[in-house]
Amino acid sequence: PVEVAKDMATGFADVADEEWYAEPVNRAKVLGYVNGLRGTEMFAPKATITRADVTCILFNMANGTVGSDDFQVNEDKSYITGFNDVDGHAYYAKAIAWAKASGVANGSNGSFRPNDSITREEFAALLCNFAKAKGENVTVDSDAVLAGATDFSAWAKDVVAWAKDNKVMGNGGFING
């Protein structure tokens, strides 16, 4: 376990010590999971997060070693991501190539939509797939766990159930996929 003081010098300039998220954000920074906005000491805690940025965080959490490292680089030194809308030279390309090769990210119809804001159920899918890539059992009784909840997309039922069962989602029974 890593002990992190809320007033630590390694915190972000825009994350006030008294905010409810200050300690976990500082811990994530110390562990190397988040780096903040490029070239700054800012985290932008109230900004929406993109699908690419979540993938970068998972890649950092895995240290690029969970799942597969069987992703390739083109002759022009760009990552082969497996998605038609991901620039192989983008800052997130290596993370997305890893996520695709590891089964963490599947996308839809050949696209990943890296710059779109991530939905809660898409986040649940990435987290569930990440757990599976780490070798964790992600099997749950979706009907029992969701107990009649319907505020999620049909495609996300199993990953939302996994997230609820693991206390990632479902505060007070409300899913809000």
PDB file of N, CA, C and O in Angstrom, residues 9 17 42 53 58-59 79 96 117 125 129 131 137 140 151 155 158-159:
ATOM      1  N   ALA A   9       3.671  17.509  -1.787  1.00  0.00           N
ATOM      2  CA  ALA A   9       4.226  18.385  -2.822  1.00  0.00           C
ATOM      3  C   ALA A   9       4.017  17.841  -4.223  1.00  0.00           C
ATOM      4  O   ALA A   9       4.097  18.586  -5.190  1.00  0.00           O
ATOM      5  N   ASP A  17      -6.522  20.540  -1.623  1.00  0.00           N
ATOM      6  CA  ASP A  17      -6.391  19.502  -0.609  1.00  0.00           C
ATOM      7  C   ASP A  17      -7.724  19.086   0.001  1.00  0.00           C
ATOM      8  O   ASP A  17      -7.905  17.932   0.376  1.00  0.00           O
ATOM      9  N   MET A  42      -1.146  20.613 -13.941  1.00  0.00           N
ATOM     10  CA  MET A  42      -2.599  20.686 -13.848  1.00  0.00           C
ATOM     11  C   MET A  42      -3.207  19.322 -14.142  1.00  0.00           C
ATOM     12  O   MET A  42      -2.701  18.569 -14.959  1.00  0.00           O
ATOM     13  N   ASP A  53      -7.965   8.834 -23.023  1.00  0.00           N
ATOM     14  CA  ASP A  53      -7.305   9.099 -21.745  1.00  0.00           C
ATOM     15  C   ASP A  53      -7.546   7.987 -20.729  1.00  0.00           C
ATOM     16  O   ASP A  53      -6.639   7.627 -19.970  1.00  0.00           O
ATOM     17  N   LEU A  58      -5.315   3.089 -17.870  1.00  0.00           N
ATOM     18  CA  LEU A  58      -5.252   1.636 -17.706  1.00  0.00           C
ATOM     19  C   LEU A  58      -3.903   1.087 -18.160  1.00  0.00           C
ATOM     20  O   LEU A  58      -3.332   0.195 -17.517  1.00  0.00           O
ATOM     21  N   PHE A  59      -3.381   1.610 -19.251  1.00  0.00           N
ATOM     22  CA  PHE A  59      -2.056   1.205 -19.736  1.00  0.00           C
ATOM     23  C   PHE A  59      -1.001   1.504 -18.673  1.00  0.00           C
ATOM     24  O   PHE A  59      -0.137   0.676 -18.382  1.00  0.00           O
ATOM     25  N   TYR A  79       2.114   3.312 -34.244  1.00  0.00           N
ATOM     26  CA  TYR A  79       1.542   2.092 -33.663  1.00  0.00           C
ATOM     27  C   TYR A  79       0.371   1.601 -34.492  1.00  0.00           C
ATOM     28  O   TYR A  79      -0.447   2.387 -34.956  1.00  0.00           O
ATOM     29  N   ILE A  96      -3.616   2.489 -26.811  1.00  0.00           N
ATOM     30  CA  ILE A  96      -4.752   1.889 -27.513  1.00  0.00           C
ATOM     31  C   ILE A  96      -4.317   0.623 -28.247  1.00  0.00           C
ATOM     32  O   ILE A  96      -5.053  -0.368 -28.267  1.00  0.00           O
ATOM     33  N   SER A 117     -15.985  11.714 -25.250  1.00  0.00           N
ATOM     34  CA  SER A 117     -16.110  11.530 -23.808  1.00  0.00           C
ATOM     35  C   SER A 117     -16.588  10.105 -23.567  1.00  0.00           C
ATOM     36  O   SER A 117     -17.400   9.577 -24.322  1.00  0.00           O
ATOM     37  N   ALA A 125     -17.027  -1.261 -19.246  1.00  0.00           N
ATOM     38  CA  ALA A 125     -16.527  -2.274 -20.184  1.00  0.00           C
ATOM     39  C   ALA A 125     -15.007  -2.319 -20.178  1.00  0.00           C
ATOM     40  O   ALA A 125     -14.409  -3.402 -20.125  1.00  0.00           O
ATOM     41  N   ASN A 129     -12.954  -5.536 -18.873  1.00  0.00           N
ATOM     42  CA  ASN A 129     -11.998  -6.170 -19.790  1.00  0.00           C
ATOM     43  C   ASN A 129     -10.579  -6.135 -19.231  1.00  0.00           C
ATOM     44  O   ASN A 129      -9.807  -7.079 -19.425  1.00  0.00           O
ATOM     45  N   ALA A 131      -9.825  -6.175 -15.987  1.00  0.00           N
ATOM     46  CA  ALA A 131      -9.810  -7.203 -14.942  1.00  0.00           C
ATOM     47  C   ALA A 131      -9.640  -8.591 -15.566  1.00  0.00           C
ATOM     48  O   ALA A 131      -8.869  -9.418 -15.075  1.00  0.00           O
ATOM     49  N   ASN A 137     -11.621 -13.389 -12.513  1.00  0.00           N
ATOM     50  CA  ASN A 137     -12.904 -13.940 -12.931  1.00  0.00           C
ATOM     51  C   ASN A 137     -13.908 -12.791 -12.974  1.00  0.00           C
ATOM     52  O   ASN A 137     -14.140 -12.140 -11.965  1.00  0.00           O
ATOM     53  N   VAL A 140     -20.500 -12.896 -13.458  1.00  0.00           N
ATOM     54  CA  VAL A 140     -21.499 -12.547 -12.447  1.00  0.00           C
ATOM     55  C   VAL A 140     -22.871 -12.977 -12.961  1.00  0.00           C
ATOM     56  O   VAL A 140     -23.061 -13.139 -14.160  1.00  0.00           O
ATOM     57  N   ASP A 151     -31.515   1.007 -16.498  1.00  0.00           N
ATOM     58  CA  ASP A 151     -30.927   2.266 -16.967  1.00  0.00           C
ATOM     59  C   ASP A 151     -29.517   2.074 -17.522  1.00  0.00           C
ATOM     60  O   ASP A 151     -28.571   2.721 -17.126  1.00  0.00           O
ATOM     61  N   TRP A 155     -26.189  -3.891 -24.677  1.00  0.00           N
ATOM     62  CA  TRP A 155     -24.859  -4.434 -24.924  1.00  0.00           C
ATOM     63  C   TRP A 155     -24.001  -4.423 -23.663  1.00  0.00           C
ATOM     64  O   TRP A 155     -23.056  -5.204 -23.525  1.00  0.00           O
ATOM     65  N   ASP A 158     -23.760  -7.174 -19.018  1.00  0.00           N
ATOM     66  CA  ASP A 158     -22.814  -7.989 -18.245  1.00  0.00           C
ATOM     67  C   ASP A 158     -21.698  -7.163 -17.620  1.00  0.00           C
ATOM     68  O   ASP A 158     -21.305  -7.408 -16.476  1.00  0.00           O
ATOM     69  N   VAL A 159     -21.183  -6.161 -18.352  1.00  0.00           N
ATOM     70  CA  VAL A 159     -20.097  -5.350 -17.776  1.00  0.00           C
ATOM     71  C   VAL A 159     -20.621  -4.414 -16.698  1.00  0.00           C
ATOM     72  O   VAL A 159     -19.931  -4.147 -15.705  1.00  0.00           O
TER      73      VAL A 159
END
